[in-house]
Coordinates of C-alpha atoms in Angstrom, one line a residue:
X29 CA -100.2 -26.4 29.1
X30 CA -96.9 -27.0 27.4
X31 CA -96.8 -23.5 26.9
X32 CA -96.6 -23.5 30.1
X33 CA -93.9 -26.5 30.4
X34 CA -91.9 -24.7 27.3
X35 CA -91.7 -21.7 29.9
X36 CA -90.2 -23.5 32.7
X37 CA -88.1 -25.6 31.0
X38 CA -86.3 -22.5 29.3
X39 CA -86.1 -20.8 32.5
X40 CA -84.2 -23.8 34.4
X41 CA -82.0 -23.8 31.7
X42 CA -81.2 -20.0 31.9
X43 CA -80.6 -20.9 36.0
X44 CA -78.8 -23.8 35.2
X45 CA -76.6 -21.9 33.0
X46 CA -76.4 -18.7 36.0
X47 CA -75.5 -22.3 38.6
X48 CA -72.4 -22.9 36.7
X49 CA -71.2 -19.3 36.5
X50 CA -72.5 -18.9 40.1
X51 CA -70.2 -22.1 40.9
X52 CA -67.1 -20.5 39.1
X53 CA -67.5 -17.5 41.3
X54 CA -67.6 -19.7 44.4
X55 CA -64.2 -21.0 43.6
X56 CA -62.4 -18.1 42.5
X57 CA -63.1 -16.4 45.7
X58 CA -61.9 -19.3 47.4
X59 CA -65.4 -20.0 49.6
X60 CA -65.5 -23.9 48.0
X61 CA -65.2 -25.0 51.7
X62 CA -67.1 -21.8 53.6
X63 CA -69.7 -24.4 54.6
X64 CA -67.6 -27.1 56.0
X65 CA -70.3 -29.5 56.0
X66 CA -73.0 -30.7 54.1
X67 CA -75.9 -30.7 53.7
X68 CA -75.7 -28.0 56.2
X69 CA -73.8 -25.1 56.9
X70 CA -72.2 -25.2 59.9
X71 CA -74.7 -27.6 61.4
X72 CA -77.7 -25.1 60.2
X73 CA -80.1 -24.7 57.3
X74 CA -79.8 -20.8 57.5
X75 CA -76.0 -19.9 58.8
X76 CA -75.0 -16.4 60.1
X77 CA -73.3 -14.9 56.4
X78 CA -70.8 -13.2 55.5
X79 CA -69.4 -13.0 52.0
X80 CA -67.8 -16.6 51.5
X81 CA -70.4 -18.3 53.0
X82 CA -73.2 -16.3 50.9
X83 CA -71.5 -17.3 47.7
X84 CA -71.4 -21.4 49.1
X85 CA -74.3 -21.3 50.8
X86 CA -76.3 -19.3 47.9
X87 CA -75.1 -21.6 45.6
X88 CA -76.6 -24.3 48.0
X89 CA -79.7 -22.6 47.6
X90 CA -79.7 -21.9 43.7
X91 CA -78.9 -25.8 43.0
X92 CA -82.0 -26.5 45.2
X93 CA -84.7 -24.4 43.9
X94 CA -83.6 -25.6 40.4
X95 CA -83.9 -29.0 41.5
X96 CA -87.4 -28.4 43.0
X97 CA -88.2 -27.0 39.7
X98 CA -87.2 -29.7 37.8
X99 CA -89.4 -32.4 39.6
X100 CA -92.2 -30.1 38.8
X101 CA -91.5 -30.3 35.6
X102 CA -91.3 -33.8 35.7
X103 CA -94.4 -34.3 36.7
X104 CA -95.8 -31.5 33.9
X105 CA -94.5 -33.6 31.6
X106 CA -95.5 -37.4 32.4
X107 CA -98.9 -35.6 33.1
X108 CA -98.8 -34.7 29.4
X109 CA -96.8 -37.5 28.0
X110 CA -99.3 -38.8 25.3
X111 CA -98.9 -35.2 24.0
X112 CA -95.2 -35.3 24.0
X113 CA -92.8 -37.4 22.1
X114 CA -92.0 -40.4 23.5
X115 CA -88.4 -39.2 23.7
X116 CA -89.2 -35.8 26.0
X117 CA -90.4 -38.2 29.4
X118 CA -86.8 -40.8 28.2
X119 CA -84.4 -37.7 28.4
X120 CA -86.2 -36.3 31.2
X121 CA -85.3 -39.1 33.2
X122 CA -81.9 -39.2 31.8
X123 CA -81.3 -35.4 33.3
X124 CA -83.1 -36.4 36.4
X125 CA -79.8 -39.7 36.9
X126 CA -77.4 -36.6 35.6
X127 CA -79.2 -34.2 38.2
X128 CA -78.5 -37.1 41.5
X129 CA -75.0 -37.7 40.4
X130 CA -74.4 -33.9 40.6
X131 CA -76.0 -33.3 44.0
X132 CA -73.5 -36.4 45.7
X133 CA -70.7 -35.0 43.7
X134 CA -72.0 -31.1 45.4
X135 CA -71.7 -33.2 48.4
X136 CA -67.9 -35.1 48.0
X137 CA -66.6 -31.8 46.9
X138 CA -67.6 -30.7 50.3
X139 CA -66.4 -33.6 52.3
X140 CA -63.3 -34.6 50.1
X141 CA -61.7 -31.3 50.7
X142 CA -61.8 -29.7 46.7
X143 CA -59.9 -32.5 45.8
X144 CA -59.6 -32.3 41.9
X145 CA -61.5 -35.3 41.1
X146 CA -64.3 -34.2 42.7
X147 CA -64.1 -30.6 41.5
X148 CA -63.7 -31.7 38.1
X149 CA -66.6 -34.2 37.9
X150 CA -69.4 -31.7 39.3
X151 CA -68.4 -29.4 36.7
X152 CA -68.7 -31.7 34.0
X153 CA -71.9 -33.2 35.8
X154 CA -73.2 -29.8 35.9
X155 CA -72.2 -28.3 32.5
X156 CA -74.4 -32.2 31.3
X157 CA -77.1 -31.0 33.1
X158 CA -77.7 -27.9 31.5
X159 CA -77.3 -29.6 27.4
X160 CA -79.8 -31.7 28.8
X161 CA -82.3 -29.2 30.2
X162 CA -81.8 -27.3 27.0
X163 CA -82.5 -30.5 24.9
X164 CA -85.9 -31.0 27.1
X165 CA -86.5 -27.0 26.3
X166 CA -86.1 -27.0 22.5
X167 CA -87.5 -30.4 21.8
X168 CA -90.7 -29.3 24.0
X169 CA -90.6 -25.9 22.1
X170 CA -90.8 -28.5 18.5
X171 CA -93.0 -30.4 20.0
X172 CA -95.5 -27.2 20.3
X173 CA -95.3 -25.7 17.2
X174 CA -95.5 -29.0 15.3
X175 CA -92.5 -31.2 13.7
X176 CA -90.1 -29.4 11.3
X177 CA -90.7 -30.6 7.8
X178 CA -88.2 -28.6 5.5
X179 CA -85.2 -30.3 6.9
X180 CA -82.2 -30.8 4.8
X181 CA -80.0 -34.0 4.8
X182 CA -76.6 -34.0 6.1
X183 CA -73.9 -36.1 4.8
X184 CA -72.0 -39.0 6.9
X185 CA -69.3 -36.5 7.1
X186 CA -71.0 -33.7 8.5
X187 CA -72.8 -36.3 11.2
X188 CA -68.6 -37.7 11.9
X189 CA -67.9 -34.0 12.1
X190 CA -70.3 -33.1 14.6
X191 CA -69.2 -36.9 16.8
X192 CA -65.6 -35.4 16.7
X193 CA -66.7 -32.1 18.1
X194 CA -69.1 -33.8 21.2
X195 CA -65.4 -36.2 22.0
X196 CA -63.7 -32.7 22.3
X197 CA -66.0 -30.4 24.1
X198 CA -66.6 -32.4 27.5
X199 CA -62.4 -33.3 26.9
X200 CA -62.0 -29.9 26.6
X201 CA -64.0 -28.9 29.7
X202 CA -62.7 -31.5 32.0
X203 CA -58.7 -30.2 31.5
X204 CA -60.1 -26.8 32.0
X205 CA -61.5 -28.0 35.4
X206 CA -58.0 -29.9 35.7
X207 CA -56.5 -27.1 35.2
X208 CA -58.6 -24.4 37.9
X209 CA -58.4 -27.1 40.7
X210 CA -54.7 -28.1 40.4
X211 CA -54.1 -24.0 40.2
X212 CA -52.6 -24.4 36.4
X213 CA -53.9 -21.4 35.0
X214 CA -50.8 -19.3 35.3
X215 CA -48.7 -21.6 34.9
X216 CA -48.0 -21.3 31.4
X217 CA -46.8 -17.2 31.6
X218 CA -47.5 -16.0 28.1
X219 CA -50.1 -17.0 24.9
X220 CA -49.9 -18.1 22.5
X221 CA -46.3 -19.5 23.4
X222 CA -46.4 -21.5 27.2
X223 CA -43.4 -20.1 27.9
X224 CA -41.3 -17.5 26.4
X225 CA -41.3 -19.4 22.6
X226 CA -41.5 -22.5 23.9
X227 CA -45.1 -24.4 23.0
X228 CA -44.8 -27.1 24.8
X229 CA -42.3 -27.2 27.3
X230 CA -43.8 -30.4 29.2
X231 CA -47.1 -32.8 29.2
X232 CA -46.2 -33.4 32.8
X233 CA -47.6 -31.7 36.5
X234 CA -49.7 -28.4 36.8
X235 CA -47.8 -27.2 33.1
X236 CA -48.2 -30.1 31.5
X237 CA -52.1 -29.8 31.9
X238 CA -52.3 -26.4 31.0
X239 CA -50.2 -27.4 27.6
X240 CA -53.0 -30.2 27.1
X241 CA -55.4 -28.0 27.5
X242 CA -54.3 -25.6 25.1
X243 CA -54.0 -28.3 22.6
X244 CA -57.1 -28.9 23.3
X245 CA -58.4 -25.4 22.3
X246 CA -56.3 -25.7 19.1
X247 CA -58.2 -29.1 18.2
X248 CA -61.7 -27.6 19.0
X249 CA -61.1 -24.6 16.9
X250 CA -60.0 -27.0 14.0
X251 CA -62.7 -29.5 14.3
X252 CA -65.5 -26.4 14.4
X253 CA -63.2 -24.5 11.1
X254 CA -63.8 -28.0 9.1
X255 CA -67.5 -28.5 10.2
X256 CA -68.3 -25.0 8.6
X257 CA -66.3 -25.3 5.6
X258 CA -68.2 -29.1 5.1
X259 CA -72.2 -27.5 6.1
X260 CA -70.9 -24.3 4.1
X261 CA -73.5 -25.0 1.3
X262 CA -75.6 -27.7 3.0
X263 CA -78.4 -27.4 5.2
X264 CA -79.1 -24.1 6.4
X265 CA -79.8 -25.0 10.2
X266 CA -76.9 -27.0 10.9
X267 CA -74.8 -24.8 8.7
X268 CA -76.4 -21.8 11.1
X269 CA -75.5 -24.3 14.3
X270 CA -71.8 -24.5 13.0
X271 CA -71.2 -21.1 12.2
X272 CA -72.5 -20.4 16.3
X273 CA -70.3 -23.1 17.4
X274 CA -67.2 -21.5 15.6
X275 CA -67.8 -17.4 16.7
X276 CA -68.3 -19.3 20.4
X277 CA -64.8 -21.1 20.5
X278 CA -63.4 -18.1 18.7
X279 CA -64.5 -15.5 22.0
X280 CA -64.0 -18.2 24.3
X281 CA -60.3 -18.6 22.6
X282 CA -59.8 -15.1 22.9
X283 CA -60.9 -14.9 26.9
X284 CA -58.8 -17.6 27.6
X285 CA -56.1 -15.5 26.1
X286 CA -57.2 -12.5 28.0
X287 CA -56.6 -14.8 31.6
X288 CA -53.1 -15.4 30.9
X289 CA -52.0 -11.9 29.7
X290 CA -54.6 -10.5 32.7
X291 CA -53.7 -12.7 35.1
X292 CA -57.2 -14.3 35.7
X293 CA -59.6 -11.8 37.0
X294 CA -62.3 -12.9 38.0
X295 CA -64.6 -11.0 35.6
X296 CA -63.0 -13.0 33.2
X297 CA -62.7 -16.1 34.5
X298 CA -66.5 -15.8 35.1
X299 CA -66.8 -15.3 31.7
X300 CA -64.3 -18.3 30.4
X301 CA -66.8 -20.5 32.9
X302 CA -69.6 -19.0 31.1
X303 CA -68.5 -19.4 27.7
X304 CA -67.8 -23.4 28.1
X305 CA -70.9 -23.8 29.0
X306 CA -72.4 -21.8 25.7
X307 CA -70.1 -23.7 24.0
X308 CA -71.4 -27.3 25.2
X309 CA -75.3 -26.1 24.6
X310 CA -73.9 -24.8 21.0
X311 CA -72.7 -28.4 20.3
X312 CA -76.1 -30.0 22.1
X313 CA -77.8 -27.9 19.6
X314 CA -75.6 -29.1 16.6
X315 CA -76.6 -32.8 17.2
X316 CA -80.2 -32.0 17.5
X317 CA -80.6 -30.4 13.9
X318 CA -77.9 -33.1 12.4
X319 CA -79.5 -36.0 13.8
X320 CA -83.1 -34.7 13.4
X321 CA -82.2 -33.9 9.7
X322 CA -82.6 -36.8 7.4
X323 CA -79.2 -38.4 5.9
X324 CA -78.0 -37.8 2.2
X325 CA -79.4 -40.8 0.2
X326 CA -76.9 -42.4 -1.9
X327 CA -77.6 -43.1 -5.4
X328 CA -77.4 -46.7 -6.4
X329 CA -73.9 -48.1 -8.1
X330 CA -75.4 -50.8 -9.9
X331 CA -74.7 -50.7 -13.5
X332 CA -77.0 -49.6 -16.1
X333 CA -78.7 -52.2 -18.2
X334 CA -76.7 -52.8 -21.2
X335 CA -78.7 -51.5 -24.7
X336 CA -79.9 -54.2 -27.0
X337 CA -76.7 -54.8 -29.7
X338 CA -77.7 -54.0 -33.5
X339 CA -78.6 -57.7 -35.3
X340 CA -75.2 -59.1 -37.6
X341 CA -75.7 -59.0 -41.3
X342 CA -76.8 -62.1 -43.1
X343 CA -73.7 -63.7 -44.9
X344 CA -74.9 -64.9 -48.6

C-alpha cells in the first residue's frame, strides 16, 4: 500500500509541476479571462471551445482532477498513518490549507480582472504547492525503504546557507510574477545591461521591477556559488543538492537571458515558468537532506586539566 501512495504522490507532483507550466501558457496567450466567470465558464460546466477558452478552461480542469487526487491521497495516508511518520499526515494537511488558498486565489484572479496581486499570489500559491507535494513524495518514498542512516552532518553555516537561499527563491519568484503581470519583461531592452550600459537605470514602475528582479537573479546565483563551495567537501547528499540547485539557476539564468534577446516567445517563457518551479523543488529538496542530516558536533572548549607540577627540592 504505500507503494501504492509513493506512486500517486509522485505523479501529482509531476501534474502539479505540468499545472504551473500549463498556467504560464494560459497567460502568455492572453486567455487569463476566456472564462469570464467562475466557477463556470460562461455560466456552464462544459462551454463551447475554442482555443482561449480550452487553455482556461483545461487548466480549470487540470487543477481539479489534481485536487480530487490529492484528497484521495489524503485519505491513503491517515488510513495508514501509524505506518507513516508522524510528520507525512502534519504536511499533508499543511498542502491541503496551501491547496484552498490557491483555488480562491484561481477564483479572484478571475473576478479581479488579472489584477497583479492576484496573478502574483496564485503563482506563488501554486509553485508552494508543488515543494509541498514533492516533500509528501520523497518523505513517503524514505518512509518505504526505511530511514537513511549514513547521513553526514552539516555545519551551522551550510544550514544559514541553505535559510538564505529559501528567503530568495519565493522573492525571486514573486518579482518574476511582478514582472509578467505588470508586462515588464521587455522593458529592460538588452542583458546583461537594462539598457544600453546602463544596469540600473531606475528601481521605479514596470523598469524598476524588472531591475529588481535581475538583482535578484544575481543574488540567487551568488547564494547557490557559496553553498557549493561551503558543502564542496561535506556531505555528499547536500553537496549533490547544491550542485543541482546551482546547474538549475545557471539554465534558468541563461533562459531568462534568451527572453530578452528573443523577445519572449512563448517556448521559452514556458520554459523560464518551468524552470522556477525546478528551481523551488531543488531548494525543497536542499532543506530536506540539510535538516534530516545531523549537525556538526562541536568539540568542547574547556581547558585541559593542568598536569601535576614536579615536588620542590628539600632546602638543607
Amino acid at each position: 500500500m504505500l507503494t501504492l501512495i509513493q506512486r500517486i504522490a509522485w505523479g501529482l507532483t509531476l501534474a502539479t509541476v505540468g499545472l504551473v507550466v500549463f498556467g504560464a501558457s494560459v497567460r502568455v496567450h492572453g486567455a487569463g479571462l476566456a472564462c469570464p466567470d467562475w466557477p463556470l465558464c460562461f455560466g456552464e460546466v462544459i462551454p463551447t471551445i475554442d482555443f482561449g477558452v480550452g487553455l482556461e478552461w483545461g487548466h480549470r480542469v487540470l487543477a481539479g482532477g489534481i485536487s480530487l487526487g490529492f484528497v484521495a491521497l489524503g485519505g491513503l495516508i491517515f488510513a495508514l498513518r501509524r505506518e507513516l511518520p508522524r510528520f507525512i499526515p502534519v504536511l499533508w494537511g499543511v498542502a491541503a490549507m496551501v491547496l484552498a488558498v490557491q483555488i480562491v486565489l484561481g477564483g479572484l484572479t478571475v473576478l479581479e480582472l488579472l489584477a497583479e496581486w492576484t496573478v502574483t499570489s496564485h503563482l506563488l500559491a501554486g509553485n508552494a504547492f508543488a515543494v509541498l507535494l514533492f516533500l509528501l513524495a520523497i518523505s513517503i518514498h524514505e518512509a518505504r525503504r526505511g530511514e537513511v542512516t549514513d547521513r553526514a552532518p552539516v555545519t551551522a553555516t551550510v544550514r544559514m546557507g541553505a535559510v538564505l537561499i529559501a528567503v530568495m527563491v519565493p522573492l525571486q519568484i514573486g518579482l518574476g510574477g511582478l514582472v509578467s503581470s505588470s508586462y515588464a519583461g521587455l522593458t529592460c531592452p538588452s542583458f546583461p545591461a537594462c539598457y544600453g550600459d546602463v544596469w540600473f537605470p531606475t528601481f521605479a514602475g514596470p523598469m524598476g521591477l524588472q531591475v529588481m528582479h535581475r538583482v535578484g537573479a544575481w543574488t540567487l546565483l551568488g547564494l547557490a556559488t557559496i553553498q557549493v563551495v561551503l558543502t564542496w567537501q561535506g556531505s555528499v547528499r547536500v553537496a549533490r543538492q547544491s550542485r543541482i540547485l546551482l546547474l538549475l539557476v545557471l539554465a534558468q539564468g541563461l533562459v531568462g537571458a534568451l527572453n530578452v534577446w528573443w523577445l519572449l516567445p512563448v517556448e521559452v517563457t514556458l520554459l523560464h515558468s518551468l524552470g522556477a518551479n525546478l528551481i523551488a523543488i531543488a531548494t525543497a529538496w536542499l532543506h530536506y537532506e540539510v535538516w534530516r542530516s545531523p549537525a556538526v558536533v562541536r568539540e568542547s572548549s574547556a581547558p585541559a586539566p593542568a598536569l601535576p607540577s614536579a615536588p620542590a627540592p628539600e632546602v638543607a
